[in-house]
Tab-separated table of C-alpha atoms in Angstrom:
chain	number	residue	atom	x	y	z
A	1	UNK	CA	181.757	97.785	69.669
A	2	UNK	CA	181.382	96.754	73.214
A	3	UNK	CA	181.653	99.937	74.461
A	4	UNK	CA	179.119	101.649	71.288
A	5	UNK	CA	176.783	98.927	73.022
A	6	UNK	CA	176.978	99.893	76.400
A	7	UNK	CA	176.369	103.537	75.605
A	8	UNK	CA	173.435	102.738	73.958
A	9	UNK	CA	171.708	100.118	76.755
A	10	UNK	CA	172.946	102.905	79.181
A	11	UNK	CA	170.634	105.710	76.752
A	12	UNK	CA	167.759	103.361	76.631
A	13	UNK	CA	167.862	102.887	80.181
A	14	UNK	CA	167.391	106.124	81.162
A	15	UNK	CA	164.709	107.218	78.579
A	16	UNK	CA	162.867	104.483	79.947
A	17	UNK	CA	162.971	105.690	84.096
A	18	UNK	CA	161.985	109.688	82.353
A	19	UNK	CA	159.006	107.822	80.313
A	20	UNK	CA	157.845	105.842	83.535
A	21	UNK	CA	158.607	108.876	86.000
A	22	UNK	CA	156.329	111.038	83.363
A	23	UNK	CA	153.152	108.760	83.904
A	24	UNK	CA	153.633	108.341	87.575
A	25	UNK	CA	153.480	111.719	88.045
A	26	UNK	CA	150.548	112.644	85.476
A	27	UNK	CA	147.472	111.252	87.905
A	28	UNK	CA	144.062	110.072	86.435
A	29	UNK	CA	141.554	112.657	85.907
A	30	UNK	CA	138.982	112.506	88.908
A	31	UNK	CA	135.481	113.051	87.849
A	32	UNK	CA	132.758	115.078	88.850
A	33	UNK	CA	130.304	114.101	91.592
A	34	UNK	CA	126.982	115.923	92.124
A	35	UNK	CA	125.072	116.157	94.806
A	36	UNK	CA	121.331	117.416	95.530
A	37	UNK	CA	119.770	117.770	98.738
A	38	UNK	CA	115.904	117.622	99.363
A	39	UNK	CA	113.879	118.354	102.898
A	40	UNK	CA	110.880	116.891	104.225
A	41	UNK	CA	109.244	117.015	106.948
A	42	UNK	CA	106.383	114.767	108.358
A	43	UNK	CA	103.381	115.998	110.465
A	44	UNK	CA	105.204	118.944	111.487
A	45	UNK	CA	107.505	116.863	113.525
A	46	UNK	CA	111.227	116.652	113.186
A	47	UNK	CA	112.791	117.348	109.735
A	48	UNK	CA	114.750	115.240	107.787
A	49	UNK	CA	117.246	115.705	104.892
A	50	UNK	CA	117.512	113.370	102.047
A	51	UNK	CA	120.863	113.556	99.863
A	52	UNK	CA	121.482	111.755	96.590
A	53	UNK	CA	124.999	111.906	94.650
A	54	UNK	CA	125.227	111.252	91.003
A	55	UNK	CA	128.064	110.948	88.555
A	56	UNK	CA	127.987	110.511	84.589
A	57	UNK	CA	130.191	107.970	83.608
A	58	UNK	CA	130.431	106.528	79.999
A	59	UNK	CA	127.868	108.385	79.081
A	60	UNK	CA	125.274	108.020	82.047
A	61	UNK	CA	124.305	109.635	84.954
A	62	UNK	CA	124.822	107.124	87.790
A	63	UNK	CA	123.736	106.858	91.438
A	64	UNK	CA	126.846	106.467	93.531
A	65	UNK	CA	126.899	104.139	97.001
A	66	UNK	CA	129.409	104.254	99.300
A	67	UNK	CA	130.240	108.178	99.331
A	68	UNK	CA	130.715	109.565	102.801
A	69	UNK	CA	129.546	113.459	102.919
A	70	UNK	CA	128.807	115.828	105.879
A	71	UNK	CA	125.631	117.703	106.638
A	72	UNK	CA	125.799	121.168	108.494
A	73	UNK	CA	122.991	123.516	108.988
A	74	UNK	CA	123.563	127.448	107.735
A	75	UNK	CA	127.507	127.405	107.972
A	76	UNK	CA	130.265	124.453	107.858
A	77	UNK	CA	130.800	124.695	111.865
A	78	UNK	CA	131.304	122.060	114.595
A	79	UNK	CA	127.869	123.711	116.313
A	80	UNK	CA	126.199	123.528	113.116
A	81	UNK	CA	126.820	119.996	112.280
A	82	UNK	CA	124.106	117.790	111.505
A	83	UNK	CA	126.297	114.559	111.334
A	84	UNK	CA	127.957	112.342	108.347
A	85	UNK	CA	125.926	109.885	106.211
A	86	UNK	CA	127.139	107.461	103.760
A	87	UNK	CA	125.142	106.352	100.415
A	88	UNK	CA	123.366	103.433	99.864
A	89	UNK	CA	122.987	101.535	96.586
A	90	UNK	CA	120.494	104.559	95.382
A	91	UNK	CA	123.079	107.138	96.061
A	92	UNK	CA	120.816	108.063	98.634
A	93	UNK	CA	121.141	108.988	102.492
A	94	UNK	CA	118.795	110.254	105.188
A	95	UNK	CA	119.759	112.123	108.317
A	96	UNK	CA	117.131	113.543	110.927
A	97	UNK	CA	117.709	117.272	112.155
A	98	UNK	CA	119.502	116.822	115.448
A	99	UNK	CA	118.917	118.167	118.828
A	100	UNK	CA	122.101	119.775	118.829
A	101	UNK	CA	121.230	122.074	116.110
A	102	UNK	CA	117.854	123.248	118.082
A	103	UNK	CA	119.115	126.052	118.776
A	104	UNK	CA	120.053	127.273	115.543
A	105	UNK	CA	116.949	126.187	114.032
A	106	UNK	CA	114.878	128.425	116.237
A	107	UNK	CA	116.655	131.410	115.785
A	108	UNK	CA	115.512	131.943	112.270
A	109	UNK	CA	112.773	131.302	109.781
A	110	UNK	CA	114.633	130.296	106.873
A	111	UNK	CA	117.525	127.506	106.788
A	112	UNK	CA	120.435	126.472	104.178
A	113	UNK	CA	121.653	123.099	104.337
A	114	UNK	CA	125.224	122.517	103.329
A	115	UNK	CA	126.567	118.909	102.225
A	116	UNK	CA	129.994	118.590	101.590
A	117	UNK	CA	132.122	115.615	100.293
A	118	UNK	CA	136.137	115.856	101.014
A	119	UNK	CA	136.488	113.953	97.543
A	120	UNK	CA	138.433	110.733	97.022
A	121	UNK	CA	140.451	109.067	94.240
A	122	UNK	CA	137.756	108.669	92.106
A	123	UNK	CA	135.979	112.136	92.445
A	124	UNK	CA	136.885	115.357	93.025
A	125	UNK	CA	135.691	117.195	95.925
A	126	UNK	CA	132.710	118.954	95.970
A	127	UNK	CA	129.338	120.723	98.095
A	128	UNK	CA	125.818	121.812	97.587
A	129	UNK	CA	123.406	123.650	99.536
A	130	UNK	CA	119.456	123.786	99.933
A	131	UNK	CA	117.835	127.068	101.379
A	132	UNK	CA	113.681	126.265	102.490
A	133	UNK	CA	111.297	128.331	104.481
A	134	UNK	CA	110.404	126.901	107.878
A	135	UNK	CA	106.412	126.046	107.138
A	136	UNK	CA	103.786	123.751	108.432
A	137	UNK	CA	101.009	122.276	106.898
A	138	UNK	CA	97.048	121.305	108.587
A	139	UNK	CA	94.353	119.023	107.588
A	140	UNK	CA	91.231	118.428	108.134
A	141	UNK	CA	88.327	116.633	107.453
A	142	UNK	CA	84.578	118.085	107.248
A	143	UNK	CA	81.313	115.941	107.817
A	144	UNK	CA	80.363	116.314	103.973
A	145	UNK	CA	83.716	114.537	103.016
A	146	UNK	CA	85.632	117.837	101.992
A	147	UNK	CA	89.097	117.543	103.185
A	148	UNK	CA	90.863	121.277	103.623
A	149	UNK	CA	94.387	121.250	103.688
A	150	UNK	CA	96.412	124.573	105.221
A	151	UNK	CA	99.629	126.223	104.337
A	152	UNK	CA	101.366	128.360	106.913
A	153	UNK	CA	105.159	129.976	106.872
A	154	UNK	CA	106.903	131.140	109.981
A	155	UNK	CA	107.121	135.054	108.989
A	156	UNK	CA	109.441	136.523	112.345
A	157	UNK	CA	107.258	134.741	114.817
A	158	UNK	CA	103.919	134.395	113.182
A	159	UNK	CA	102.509	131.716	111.235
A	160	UNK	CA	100.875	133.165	108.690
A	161	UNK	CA	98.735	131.654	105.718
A	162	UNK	CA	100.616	131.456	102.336
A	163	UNK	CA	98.212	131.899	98.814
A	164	UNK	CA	99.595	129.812	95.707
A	165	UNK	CA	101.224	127.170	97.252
A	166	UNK	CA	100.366	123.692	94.695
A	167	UNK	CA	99.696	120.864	97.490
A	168	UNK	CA	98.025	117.090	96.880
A	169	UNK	CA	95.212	115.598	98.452
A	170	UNK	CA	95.123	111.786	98.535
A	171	UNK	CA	94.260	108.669	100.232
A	172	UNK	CA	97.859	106.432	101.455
A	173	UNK	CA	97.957	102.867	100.403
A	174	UNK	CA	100.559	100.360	100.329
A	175	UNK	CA	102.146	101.349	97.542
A	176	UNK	CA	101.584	104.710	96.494
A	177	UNK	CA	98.688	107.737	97.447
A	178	UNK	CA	95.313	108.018	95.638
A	179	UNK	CA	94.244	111.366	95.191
A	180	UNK	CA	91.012	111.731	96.630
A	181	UNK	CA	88.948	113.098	93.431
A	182	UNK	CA	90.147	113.142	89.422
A	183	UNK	CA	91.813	116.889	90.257
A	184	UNK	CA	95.643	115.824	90.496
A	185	UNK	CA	96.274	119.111	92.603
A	186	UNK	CA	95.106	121.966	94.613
A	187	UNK	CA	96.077	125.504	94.836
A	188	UNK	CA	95.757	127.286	98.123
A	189	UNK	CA	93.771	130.653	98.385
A	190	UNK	CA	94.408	134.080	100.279
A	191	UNK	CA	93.668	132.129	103.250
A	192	UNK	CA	96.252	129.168	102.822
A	193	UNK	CA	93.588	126.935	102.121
A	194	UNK	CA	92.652	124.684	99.584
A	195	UNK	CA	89.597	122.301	99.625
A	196	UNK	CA	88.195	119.209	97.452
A	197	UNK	CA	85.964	116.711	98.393
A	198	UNK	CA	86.028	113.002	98.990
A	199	UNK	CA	85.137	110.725	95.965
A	200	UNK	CA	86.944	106.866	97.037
A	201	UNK	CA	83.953	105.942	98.754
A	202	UNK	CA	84.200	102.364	97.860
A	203	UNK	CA	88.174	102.391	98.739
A	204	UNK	CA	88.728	99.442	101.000
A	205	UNK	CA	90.212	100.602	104.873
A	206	UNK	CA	90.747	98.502	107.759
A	207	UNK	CA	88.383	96.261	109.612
A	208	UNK	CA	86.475	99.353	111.211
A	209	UNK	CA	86.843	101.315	107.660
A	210	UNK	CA	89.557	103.527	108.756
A	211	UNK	CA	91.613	105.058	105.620
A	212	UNK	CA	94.403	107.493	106.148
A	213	UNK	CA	94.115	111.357	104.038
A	214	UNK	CA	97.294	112.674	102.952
A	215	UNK	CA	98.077	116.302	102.453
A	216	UNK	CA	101.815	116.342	100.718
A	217	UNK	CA	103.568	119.496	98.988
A	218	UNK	CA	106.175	117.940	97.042
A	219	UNK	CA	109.813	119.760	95.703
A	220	UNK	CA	108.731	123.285	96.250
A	221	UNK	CA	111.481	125.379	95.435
A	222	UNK	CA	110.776	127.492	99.031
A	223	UNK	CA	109.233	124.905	101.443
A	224	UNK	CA	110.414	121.317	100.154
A	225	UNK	CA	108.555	118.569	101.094
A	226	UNK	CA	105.689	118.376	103.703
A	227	UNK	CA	103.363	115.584	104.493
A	228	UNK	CA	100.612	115.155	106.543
A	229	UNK	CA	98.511	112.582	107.285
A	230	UNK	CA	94.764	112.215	109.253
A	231	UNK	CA	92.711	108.734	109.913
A	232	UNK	CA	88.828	109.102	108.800
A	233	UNK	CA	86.560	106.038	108.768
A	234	UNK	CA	85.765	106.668	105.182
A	235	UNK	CA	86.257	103.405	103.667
A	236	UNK	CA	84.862	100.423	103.625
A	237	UNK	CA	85.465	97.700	106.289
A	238	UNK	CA	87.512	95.222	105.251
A	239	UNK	CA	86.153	91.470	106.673
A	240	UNK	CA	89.130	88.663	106.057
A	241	UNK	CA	88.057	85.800	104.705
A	242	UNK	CA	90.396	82.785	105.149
A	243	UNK	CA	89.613	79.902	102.890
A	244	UNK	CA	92.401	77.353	104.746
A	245	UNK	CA	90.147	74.287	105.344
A	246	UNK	CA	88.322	75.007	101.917
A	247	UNK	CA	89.168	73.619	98.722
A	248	UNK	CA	91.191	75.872	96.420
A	249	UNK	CA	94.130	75.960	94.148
A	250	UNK	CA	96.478	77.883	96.964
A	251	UNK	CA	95.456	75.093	99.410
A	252	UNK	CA	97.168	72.782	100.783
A	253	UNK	CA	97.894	69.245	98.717
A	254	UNK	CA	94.974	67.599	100.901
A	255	UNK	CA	92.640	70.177	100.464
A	256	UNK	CA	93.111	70.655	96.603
A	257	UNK	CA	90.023	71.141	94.081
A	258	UNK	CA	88.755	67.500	93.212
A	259	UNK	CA	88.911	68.052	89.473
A	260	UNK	CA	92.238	69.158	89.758
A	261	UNK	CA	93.334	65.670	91.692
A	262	UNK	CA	91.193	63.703	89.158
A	263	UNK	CA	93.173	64.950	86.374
A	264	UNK	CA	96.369	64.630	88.248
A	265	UNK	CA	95.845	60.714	89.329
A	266	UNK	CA	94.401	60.346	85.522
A	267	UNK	CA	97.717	61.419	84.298
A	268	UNK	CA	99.870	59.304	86.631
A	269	UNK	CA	97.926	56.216	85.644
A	270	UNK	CA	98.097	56.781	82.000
A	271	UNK	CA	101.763	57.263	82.317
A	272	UNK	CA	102.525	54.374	84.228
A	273	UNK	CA	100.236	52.726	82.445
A	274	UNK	CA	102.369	52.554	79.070
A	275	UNK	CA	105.288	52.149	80.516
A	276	UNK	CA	104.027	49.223	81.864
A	277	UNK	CA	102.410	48.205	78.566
A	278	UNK	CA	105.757	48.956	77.247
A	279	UNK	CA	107.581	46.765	79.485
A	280	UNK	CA	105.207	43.253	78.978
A	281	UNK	CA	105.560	43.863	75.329
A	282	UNK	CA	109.337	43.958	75.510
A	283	UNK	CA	109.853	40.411	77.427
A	284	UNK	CA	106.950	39.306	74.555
A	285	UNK	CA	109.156	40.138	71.793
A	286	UNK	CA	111.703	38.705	73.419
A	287	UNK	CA	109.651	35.106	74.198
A	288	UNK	CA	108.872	35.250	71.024
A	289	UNK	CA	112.692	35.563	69.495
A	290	UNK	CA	113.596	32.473	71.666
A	291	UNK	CA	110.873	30.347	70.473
A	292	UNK	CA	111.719	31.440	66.834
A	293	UNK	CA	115.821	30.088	67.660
């Protein structure tokens, strides 16, 4: 019986290692990562790439942080390489066109941008790639308050105007652009041009009415994103008006409206008022208890 035992612990024993060994060596399924890659470009100064990396994961698509990828320009080569950037809580990642890639970005007039991500133990690896047109984009403001915006692409070594190219014309504030008239966008003619005038007159600028004009072409499937700004003194002047020895409700305590400190000392002595009320009338009930004894 001993022995029938043995055999059978022994059986056990080994099922078990095969069963463990079995779901060591089947590894979690890695999931897919996806990356897009957008260009922009600022005053026709140095170009910048923008990546963002996304996953769906129960369900959702999901910005990822903390996913390390590499950036080369027109072929994964050490002369090529724009540099390594890691993701932020967006999923997102800038890197600026480097020096070291002048070069190569002069010799033609259309780019690809490669990103590439070695994968990890979450996510398998994977790549993407952009292809733009090199371009460049003018404005300009007339007397009569038309602003013109240009579109040119680099055609061998020529900058020539492009027709049909969708563009915005606004005004930049703080938090997001105006367009300059109710027309959302503007088309560009034969000549690369496209005009509309000026109707924020009573936008507020700086102190010497200063606004800035944008000119933006934003995810074009050929150029990406340019941007372009120019100052006018089209708004009006701002004048700051402080109000810190006045009387106001964002004053300090001192300088508070005196209705507003009326009603506050009116409520602090009707409060302490009744309490105090409260408290005589307690030690008179209680006088009048011991006299009743």
């Amino acid at each position: 019986m001993k022995q029938f035992n043995k055999i059978i612990i022994a059986g056990l024993s080994i099922l078990l290692v095969f069963t463990s060994f079995n779901g060591f060596s089947q590894a979690a399924e890695k999931g897919d990562l996806s990356i897009a890659i957008n260009y922009f470009i600022l005053n026709n100064k140095v170009p910048y790439l923008m990546v963002k990396t996304t996953a769906k994961i129960n369900g959702k698509f999901t910005n990822l942080s903390d996913i390390k990828l590499k950036l080369y320009l027109d072929k994964d080569s050490a002369g090529t390489f724009i540099g390594d950037v890691i993701t932020n809580e967006k999923g997102e990642a800038c890197a600026n066109i480097p020096l070291s890639v002048k070069k190569e970005w002069a010799s033609a007039v259309k780019h690809t941008f490669l990103a590439t991500f070695a994968g990890n133990n979450k996510f398998d690896a994977n790549k993407a790639d952009l292809t733009v047109s090199r371009a460049k984009l003018l404005i300009d403001a007339g007397s009569d308050k038309t602003v013109t915006a240009t579109v040119y692409e680099l055609k061998d070594t020529t900058w020539t105007p492009v027709k049909g190219v969708e563009l915005i014309l606004a005004v930049k504030r703080l938090a997001s652009d105006i367009t300059i008239n109710e027309t959302p966008t503007f088309t560009t003619d034969s000549t690369g041009k496209a005009s509309g005038d000026f109707k924020r007159d009573s936008i507020p600028g700086d102190v010497n009415g200063n606004i800035t004009l944008v000119a933006k072409i934003s995810d074009n499937d050929q150029y990406g994103n340019l941007r372009i700004e120019k100052t006018v003194p089209w708004g009006a002047k701002f004048v700051a008006v402080s109000d810190f020895n006045k009387r106001s409700l964002f004053a300090t305590r001192g300088k508070a409206p005196i209705w507003l400190m009326f009603i506050a000392t009116s409520i602090i002595i009707a409060v302490w008022s009744i309490l105090i009320m409260l408290v005589i009338n307690i030690f008179k009930i209680r006088k009048i208890g011991k006299e009743a004894l």
